[in-house]
PDB file of C-alpha atoms and ligand atoms in Angstrom:
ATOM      1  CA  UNK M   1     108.633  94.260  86.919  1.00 94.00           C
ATOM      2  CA  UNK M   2     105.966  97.038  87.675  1.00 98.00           C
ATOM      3  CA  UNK M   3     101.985  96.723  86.450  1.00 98.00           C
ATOM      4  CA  UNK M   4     100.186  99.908  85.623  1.00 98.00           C
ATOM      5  CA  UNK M   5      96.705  98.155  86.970  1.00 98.00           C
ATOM      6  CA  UNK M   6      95.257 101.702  85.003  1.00 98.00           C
ATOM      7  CA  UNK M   7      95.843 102.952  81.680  1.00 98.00           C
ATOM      8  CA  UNK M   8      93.392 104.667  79.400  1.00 98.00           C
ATOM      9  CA  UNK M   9      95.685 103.755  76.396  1.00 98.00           C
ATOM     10  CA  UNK M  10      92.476 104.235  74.080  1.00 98.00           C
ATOM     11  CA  UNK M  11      92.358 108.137  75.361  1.00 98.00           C
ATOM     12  CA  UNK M  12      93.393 110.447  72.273  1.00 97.00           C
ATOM     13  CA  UNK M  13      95.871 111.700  73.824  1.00 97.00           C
ATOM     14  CA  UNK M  14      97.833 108.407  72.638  1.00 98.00           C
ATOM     15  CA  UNK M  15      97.169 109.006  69.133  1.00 97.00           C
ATOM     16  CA  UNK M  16     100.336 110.203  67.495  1.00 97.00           C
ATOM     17  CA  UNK M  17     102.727 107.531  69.519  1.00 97.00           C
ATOM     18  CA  UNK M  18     100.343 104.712  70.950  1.00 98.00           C
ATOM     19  CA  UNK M  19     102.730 101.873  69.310  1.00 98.00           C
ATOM     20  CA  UNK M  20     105.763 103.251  69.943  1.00 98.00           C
ATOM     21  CA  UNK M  21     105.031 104.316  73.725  1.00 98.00           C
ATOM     22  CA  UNK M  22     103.230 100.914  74.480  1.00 98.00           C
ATOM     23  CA  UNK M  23     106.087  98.898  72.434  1.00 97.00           C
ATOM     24  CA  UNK M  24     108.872 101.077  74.358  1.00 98.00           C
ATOM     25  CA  UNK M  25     107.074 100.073  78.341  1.00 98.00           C
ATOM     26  CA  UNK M  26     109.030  96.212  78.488  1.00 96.00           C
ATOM     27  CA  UNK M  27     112.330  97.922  78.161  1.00 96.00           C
ATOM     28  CA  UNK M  28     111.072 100.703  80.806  1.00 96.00           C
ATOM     29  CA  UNK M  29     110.281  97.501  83.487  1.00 97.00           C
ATOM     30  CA  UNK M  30     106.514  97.303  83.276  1.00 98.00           C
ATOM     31  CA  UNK M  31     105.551  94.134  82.190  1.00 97.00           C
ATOM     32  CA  UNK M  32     101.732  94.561  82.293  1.00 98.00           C
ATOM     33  CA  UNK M  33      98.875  96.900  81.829  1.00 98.00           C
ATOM     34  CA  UNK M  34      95.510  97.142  82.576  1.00 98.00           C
ATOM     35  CA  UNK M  35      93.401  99.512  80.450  1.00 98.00           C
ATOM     36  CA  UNK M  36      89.517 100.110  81.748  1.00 98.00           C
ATOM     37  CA  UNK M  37      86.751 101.129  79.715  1.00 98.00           C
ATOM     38  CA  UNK M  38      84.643 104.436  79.805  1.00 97.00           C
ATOM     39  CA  UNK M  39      82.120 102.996  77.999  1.00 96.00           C
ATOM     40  CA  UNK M  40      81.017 100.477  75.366  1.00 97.00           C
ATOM     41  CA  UNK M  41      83.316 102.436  72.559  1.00 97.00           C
ATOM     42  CA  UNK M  42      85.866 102.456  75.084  1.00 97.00           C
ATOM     43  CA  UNK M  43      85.817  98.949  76.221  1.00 98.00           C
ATOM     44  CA  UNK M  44      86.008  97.770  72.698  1.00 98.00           C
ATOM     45  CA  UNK M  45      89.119  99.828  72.089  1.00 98.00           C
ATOM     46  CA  UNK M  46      90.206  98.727  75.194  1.00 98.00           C
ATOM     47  CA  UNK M  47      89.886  94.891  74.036  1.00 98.00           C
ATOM     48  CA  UNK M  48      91.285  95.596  70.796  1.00 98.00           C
ATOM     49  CA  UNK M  49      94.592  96.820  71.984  1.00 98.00           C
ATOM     50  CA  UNK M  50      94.580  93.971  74.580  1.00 98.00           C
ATOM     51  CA  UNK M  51      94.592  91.692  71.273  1.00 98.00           C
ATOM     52  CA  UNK M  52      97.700  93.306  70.493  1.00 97.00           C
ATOM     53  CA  UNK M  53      99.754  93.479  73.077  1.00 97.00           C
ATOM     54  CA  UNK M  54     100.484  90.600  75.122  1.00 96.00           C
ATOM     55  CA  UNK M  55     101.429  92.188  78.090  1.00 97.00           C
ATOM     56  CA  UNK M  56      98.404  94.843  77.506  1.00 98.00           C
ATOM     57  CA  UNK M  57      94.752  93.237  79.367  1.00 98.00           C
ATOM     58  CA  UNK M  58      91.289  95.374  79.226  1.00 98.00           C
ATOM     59  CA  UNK M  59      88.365  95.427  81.773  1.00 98.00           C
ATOM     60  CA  UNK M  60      84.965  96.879  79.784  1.00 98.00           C
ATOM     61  CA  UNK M  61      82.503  98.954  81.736  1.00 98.00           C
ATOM     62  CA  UNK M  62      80.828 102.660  81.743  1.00 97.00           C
ATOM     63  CA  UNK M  63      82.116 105.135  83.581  1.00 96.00           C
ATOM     64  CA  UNK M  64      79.375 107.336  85.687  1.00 95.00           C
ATOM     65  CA  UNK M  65      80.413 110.377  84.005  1.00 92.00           C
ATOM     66  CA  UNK M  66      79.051 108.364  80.868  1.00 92.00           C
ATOM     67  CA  UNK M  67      76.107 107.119  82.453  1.00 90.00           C
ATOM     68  CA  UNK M  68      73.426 109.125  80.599  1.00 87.00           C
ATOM     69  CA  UNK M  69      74.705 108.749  76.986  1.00 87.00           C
ATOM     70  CA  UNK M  70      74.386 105.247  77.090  1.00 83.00           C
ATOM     71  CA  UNK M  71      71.902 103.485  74.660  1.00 84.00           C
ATOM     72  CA  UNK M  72      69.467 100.847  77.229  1.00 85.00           C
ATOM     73  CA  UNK M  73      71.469  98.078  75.204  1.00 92.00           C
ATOM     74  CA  UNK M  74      75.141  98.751  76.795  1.00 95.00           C
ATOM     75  CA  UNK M  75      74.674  95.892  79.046  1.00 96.00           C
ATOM     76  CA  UNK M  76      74.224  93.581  76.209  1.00 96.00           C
ATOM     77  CA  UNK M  77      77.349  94.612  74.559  1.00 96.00           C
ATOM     78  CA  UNK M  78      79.542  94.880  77.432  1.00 97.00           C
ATOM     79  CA  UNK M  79      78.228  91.393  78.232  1.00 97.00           C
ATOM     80  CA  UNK M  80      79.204  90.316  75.191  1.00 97.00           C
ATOM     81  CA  UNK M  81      83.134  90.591  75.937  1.00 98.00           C
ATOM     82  CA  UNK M  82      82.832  89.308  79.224  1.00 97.00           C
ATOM     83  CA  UNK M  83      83.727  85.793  77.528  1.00 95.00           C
ATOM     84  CA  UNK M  84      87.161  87.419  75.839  1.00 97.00           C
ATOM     85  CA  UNK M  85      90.228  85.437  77.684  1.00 96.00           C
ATOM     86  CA  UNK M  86      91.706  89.072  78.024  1.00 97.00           C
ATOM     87  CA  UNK M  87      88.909  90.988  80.126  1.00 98.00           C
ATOM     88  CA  UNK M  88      90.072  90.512  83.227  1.00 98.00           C
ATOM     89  CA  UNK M  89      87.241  92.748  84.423  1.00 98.00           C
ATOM     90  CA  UNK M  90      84.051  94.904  84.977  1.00 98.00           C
ATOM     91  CA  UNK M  91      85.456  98.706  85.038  1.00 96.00           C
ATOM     92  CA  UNK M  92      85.531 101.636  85.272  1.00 97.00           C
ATOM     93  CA  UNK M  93      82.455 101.963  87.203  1.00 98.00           C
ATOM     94  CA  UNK M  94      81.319 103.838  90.411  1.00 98.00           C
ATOM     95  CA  UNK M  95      80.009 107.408  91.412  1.00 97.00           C
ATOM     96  CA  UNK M  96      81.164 110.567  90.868  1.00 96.00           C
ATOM     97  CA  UNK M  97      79.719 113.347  92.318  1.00 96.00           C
ATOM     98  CA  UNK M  98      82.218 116.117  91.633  1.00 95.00           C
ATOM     99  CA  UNK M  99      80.164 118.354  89.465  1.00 92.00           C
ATOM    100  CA  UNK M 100      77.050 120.086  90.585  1.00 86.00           C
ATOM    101  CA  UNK M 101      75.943 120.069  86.864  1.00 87.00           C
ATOM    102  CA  UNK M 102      76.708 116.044  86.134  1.00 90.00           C
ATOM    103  CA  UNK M 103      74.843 112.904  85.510  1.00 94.00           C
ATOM    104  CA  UNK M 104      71.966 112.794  87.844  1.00 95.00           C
ATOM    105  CA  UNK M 105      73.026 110.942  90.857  1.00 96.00           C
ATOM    106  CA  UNK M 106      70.030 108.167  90.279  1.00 96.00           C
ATOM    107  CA  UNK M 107      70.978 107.600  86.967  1.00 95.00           C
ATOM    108  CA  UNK M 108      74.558 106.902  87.893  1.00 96.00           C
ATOM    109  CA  UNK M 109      73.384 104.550  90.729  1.00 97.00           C
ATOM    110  CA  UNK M 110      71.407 102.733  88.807  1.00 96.00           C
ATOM    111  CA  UNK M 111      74.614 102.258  86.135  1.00 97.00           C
ATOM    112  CA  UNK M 112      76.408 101.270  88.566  1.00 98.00           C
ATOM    113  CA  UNK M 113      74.291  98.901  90.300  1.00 98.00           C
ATOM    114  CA  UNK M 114      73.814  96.809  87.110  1.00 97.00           C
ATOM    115  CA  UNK M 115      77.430  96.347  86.363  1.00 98.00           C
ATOM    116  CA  UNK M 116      77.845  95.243  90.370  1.00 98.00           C
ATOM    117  CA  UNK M 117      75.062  92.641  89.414  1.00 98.00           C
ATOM    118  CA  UNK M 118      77.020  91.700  85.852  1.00 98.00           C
ATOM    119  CA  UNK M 119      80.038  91.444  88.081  1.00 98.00           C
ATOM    120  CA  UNK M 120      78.423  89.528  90.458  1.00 98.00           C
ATOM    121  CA  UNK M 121      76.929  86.987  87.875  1.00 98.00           C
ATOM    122  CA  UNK M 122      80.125  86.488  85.699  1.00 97.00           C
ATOM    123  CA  UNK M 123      82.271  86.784  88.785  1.00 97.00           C
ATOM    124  CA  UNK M 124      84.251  89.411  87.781  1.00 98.00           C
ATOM    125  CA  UNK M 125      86.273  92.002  90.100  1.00 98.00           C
ATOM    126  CA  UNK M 126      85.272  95.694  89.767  1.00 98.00           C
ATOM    127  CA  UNK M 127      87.679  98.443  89.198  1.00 98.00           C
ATOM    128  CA  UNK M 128      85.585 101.468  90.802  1.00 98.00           C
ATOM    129  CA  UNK M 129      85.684 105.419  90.452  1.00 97.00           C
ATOM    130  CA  UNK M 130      84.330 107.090  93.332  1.00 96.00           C
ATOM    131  CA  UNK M 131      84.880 110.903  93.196  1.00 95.00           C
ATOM    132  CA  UNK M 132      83.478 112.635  96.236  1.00 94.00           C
ATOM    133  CA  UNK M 133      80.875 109.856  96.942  1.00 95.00           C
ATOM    134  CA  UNK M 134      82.330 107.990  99.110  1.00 94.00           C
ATOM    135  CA  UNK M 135      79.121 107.376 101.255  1.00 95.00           C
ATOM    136  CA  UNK M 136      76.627 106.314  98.108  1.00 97.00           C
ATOM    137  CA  UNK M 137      79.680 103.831  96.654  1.00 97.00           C
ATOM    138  CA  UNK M 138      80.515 102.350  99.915  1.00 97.00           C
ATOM    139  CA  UNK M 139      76.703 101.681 100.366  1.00 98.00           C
ATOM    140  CA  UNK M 140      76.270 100.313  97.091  1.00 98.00           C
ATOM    141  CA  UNK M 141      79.091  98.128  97.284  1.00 98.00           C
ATOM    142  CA  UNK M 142      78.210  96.512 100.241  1.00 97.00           C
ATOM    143  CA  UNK M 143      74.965  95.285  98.395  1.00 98.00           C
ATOM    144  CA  UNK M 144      76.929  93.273  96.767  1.00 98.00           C
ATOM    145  CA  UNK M 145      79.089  90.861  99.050  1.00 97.00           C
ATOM    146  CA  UNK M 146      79.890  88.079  96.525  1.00 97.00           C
ATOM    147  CA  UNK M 147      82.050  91.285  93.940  1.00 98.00           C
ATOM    148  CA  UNK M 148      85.573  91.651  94.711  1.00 97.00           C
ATOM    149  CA  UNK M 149      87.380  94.979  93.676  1.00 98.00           C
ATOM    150  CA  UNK M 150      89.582  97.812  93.793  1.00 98.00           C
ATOM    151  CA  UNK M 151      89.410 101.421  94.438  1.00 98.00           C
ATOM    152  CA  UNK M 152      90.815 103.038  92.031  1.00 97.00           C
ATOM    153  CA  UNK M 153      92.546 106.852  92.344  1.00 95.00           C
ATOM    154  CA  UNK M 154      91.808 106.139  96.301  1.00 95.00           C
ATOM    155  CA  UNK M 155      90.709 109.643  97.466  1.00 89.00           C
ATOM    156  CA  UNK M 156      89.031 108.513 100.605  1.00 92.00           C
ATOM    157  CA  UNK M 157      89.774 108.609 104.592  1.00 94.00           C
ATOM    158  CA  UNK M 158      91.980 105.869 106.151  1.00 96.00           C
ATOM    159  CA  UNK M 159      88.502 105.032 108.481  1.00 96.00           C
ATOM    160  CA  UNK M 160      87.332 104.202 104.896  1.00 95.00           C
ATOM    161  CA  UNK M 161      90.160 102.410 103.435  1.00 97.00           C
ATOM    162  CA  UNK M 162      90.172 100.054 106.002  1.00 98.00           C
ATOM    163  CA  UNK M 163      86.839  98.653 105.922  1.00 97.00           C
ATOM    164  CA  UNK M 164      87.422  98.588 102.379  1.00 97.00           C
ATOM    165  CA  UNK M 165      90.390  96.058 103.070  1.00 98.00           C
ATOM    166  CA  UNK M 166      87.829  94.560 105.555  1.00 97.00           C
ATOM    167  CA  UNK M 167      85.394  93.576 102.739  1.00 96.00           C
ATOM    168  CA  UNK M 168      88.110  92.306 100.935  1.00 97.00           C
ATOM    169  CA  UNK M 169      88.925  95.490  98.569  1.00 98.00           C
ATOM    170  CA  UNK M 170      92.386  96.515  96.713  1.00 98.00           C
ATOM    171  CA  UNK M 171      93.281 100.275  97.325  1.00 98.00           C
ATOM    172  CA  UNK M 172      94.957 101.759  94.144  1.00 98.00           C
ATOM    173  CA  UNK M 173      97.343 104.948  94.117  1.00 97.00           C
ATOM    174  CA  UNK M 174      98.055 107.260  91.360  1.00 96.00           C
ATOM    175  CA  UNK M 175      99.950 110.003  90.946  1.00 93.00           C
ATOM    176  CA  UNK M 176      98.253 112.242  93.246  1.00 92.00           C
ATOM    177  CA  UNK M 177     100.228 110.524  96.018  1.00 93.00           C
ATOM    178  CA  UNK M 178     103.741 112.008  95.162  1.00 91.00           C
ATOM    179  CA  UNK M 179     102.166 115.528  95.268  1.00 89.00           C
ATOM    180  CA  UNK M 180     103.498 118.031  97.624  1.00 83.00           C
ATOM    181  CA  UNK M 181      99.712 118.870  99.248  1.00 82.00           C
ATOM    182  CA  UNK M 182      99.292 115.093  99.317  1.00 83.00           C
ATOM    183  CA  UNK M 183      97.584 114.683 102.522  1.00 84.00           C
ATOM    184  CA  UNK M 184      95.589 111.996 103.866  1.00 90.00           C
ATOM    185  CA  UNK M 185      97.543 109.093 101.512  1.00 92.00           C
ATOM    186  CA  UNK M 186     100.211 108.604 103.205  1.00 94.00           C
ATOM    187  CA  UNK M 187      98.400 108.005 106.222  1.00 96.00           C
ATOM    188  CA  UNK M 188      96.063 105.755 104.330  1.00 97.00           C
ATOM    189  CA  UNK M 189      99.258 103.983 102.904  1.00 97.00           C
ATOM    190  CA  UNK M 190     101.100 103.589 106.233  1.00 97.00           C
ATOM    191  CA  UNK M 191      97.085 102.127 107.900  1.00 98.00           C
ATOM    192  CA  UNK M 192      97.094  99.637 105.069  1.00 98.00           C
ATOM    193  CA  UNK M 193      98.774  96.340 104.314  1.00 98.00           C
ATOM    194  CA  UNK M 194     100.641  96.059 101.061  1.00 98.00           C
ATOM    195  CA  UNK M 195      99.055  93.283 100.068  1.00 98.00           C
ATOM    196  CA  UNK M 196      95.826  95.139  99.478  1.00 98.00           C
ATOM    197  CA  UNK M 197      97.684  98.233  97.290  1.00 98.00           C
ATOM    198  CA  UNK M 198      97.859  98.379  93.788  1.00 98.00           C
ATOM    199  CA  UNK M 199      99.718 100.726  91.808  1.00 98.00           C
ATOM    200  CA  UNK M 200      98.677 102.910  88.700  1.00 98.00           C
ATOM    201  CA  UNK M 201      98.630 105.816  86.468  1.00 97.00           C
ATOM    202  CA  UNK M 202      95.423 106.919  85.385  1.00 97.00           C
ATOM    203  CA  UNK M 203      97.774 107.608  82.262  1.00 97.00           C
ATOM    204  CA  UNK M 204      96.914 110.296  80.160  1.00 97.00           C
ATOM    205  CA  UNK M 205      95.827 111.834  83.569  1.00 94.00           C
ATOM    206  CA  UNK M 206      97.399 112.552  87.081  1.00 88.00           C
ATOM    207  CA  UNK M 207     100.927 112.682  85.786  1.00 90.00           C
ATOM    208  CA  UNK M 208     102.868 112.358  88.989  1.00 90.00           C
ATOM    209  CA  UNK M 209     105.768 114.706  90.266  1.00 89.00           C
ATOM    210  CA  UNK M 210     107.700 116.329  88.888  1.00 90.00           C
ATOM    211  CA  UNK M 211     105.732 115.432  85.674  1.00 90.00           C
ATOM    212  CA  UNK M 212     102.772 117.093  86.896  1.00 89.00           C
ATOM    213  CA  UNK M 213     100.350 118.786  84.498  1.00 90.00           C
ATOM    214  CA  UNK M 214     102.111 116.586  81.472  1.00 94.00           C
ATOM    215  CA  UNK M 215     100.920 113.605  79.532  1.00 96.00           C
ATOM    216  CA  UNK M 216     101.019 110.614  81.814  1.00 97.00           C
ATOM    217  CA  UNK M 217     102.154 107.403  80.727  1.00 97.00           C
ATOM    218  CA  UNK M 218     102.612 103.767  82.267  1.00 97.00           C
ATOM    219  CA  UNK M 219     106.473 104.604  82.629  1.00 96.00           C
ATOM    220  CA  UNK M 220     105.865 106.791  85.368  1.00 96.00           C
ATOM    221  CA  UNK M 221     104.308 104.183  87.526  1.00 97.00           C
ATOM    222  CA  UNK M 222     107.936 103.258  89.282  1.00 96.00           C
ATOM    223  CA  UNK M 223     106.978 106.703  91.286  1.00 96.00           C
ATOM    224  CA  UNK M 224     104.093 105.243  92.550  1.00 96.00           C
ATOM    225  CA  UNK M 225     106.191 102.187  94.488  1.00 97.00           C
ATOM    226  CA  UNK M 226     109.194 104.556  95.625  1.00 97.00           C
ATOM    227  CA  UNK M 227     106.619 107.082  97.565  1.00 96.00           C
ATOM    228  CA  UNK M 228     105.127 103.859  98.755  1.00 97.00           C
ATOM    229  CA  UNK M 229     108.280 102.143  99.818  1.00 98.00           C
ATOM    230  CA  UNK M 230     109.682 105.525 101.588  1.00 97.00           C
ATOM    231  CA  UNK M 231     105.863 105.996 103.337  1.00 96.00           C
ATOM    232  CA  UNK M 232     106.397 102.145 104.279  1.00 97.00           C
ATOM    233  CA  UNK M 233     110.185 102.424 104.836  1.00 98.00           C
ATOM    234  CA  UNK M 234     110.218  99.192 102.601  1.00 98.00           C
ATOM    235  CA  UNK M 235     112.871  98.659  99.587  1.00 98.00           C
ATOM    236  CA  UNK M 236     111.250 100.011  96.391  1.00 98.00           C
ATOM    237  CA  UNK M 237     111.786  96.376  94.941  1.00 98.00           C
ATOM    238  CA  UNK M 238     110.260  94.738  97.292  1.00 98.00           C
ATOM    239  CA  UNK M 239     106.986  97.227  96.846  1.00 98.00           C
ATOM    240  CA  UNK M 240     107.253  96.499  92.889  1.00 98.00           C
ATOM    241  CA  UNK M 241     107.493  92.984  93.601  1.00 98.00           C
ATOM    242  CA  UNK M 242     104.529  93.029  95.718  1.00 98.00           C
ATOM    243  CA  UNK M 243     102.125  95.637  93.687  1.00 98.00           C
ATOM    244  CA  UNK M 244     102.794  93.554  90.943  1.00 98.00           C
ATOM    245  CA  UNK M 245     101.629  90.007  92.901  1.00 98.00           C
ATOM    246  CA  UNK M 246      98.546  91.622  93.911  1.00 98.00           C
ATOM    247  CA  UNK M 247      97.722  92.915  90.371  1.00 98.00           C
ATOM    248  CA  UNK M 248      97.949  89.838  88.833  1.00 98.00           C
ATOM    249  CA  UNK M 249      95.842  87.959  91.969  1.00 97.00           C
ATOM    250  CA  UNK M 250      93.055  90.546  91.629  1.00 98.00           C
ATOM    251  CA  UNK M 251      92.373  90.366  87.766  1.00 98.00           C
ATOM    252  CA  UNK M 252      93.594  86.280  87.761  1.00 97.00           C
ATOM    253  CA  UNK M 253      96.348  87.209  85.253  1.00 96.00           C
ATOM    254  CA  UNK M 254      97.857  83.509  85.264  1.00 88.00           C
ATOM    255  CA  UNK M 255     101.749  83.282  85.269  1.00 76.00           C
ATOM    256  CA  UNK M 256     102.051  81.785  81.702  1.00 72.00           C
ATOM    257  CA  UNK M 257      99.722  84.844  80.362  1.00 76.00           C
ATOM    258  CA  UNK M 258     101.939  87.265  82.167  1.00 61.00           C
TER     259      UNK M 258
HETATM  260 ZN1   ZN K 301      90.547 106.038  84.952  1.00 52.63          ZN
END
């Protein structure tokens, strides 16, 4: 059974069909979901649809892009779900650097840095954006040693991705891996061991191939393990199998909650 480690089931885009696409995702062989927050909103929604689903689990956080619109009490209410038996944790959270007009670098870093230190205190994993920043995140992550966590949407070098692993990291792949121009992941994929890849869809985004361009959803995450098991010359299974170990070790999702 396959878990979608990244879901943004609270997007919009879900609106019209959220029950009856989340209800239908059993029968399509995922049997759990992780859906991050993009801020406090976000996170609550996040929570609340965790509530409702069993096989659905949330991580609360704000995303950099987010960074400047938050009100100085976010940590105070993201702190409060911490305690929630379904936040499984901090997320997302990072850098992202991608637009020349965005959130003023500082002001991300300093987001981020506090929700490293929430992490740290609650000892929480991180799921972590970093869009064309891999220098700043890297550094910033290595500040703190004691937080755990995955890179999600990996876009970086294999040089990266390895000390990454090194420092204990999960490496996650979306969609952007089964594309034709894909270049450096499959490199990255074959450098890595399995047991430090996760497996998601960024759903509504990053629709894989041939989907491309559509609505993404968490039944397209069975692409993700067949380009991984052909890159790894591994039966698909056995990558599904895996993906979906390491998921549930990283956010402690216990076998009698799964
Ligand atoms: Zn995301």
């Amino acid at each position: 059974m396959l878990f979608d480690t990244h879901a943004h089931y609270d997007s919009s885009a879900f609106d019209a069909d959220r029950h009856e696409l989340l209800s239908s995702l059993p029968e399509q062989g995922v049997s759990l979901v992780l859906c991050p927050g993009s801020d406090v909103e976000s996170s609550k929604a996040c929570l609340a649809l965790a509530e409702r689903y069993s096989f659905l689990y949330a991580a609360v956080g704000v995303h950099p892009q987010e960074a400047a619109a938050q009100r100085p009490s976010y940590l105070t209410a993201l702190r409060s779900m911490l305690s929630h038996p379904k936040v499984k944790a901090i997320g997302e959270i990072g850098l992202d650097y991608y637009y020349d007009d965005g959130i003023p670098h500082p002001v991300q870093q300093a987001v981020f840095r506090a929700q490293m230190e929430l992490a740290a205190q609650h000892q929480l994993p991180v799921i972590i954006h970093d869009r064309d920043a891999h220098r700043d995140t890297l550094a910033i992550v290595r500040e703190y040693p004691t937080v755990r966590g995955v890179f999600h949407c990996y876009s970086g070098s294999l040089e990266d991705a390895k000390t990454l692993v090194g420092l204990g990291y999960m490496i996650s792949f979306t969609g952007t891996i089964t594309f034709k121009n894909a270049r450096r992941a499959p490199e990255v994929i074959a450098g890595i061991p399995l047991e430090h890849i996760m497996i998601e869809t960024d759903a509504p985004y990053m629709a894989p191939t041939p989907f491309r361009g559509q609505r993404n959803d968490s039944g397209y995450v069975y692409r993700m393990a067949e380009t991984i098991a052909t890159i790894k010359g591994l039966p698909t299974e056995e990558v599904i199998r895996i993906t979906t170990e390491n998921g549930k070790r990283f956010f402690r999702i216990a076998e009698d909650e799964a």
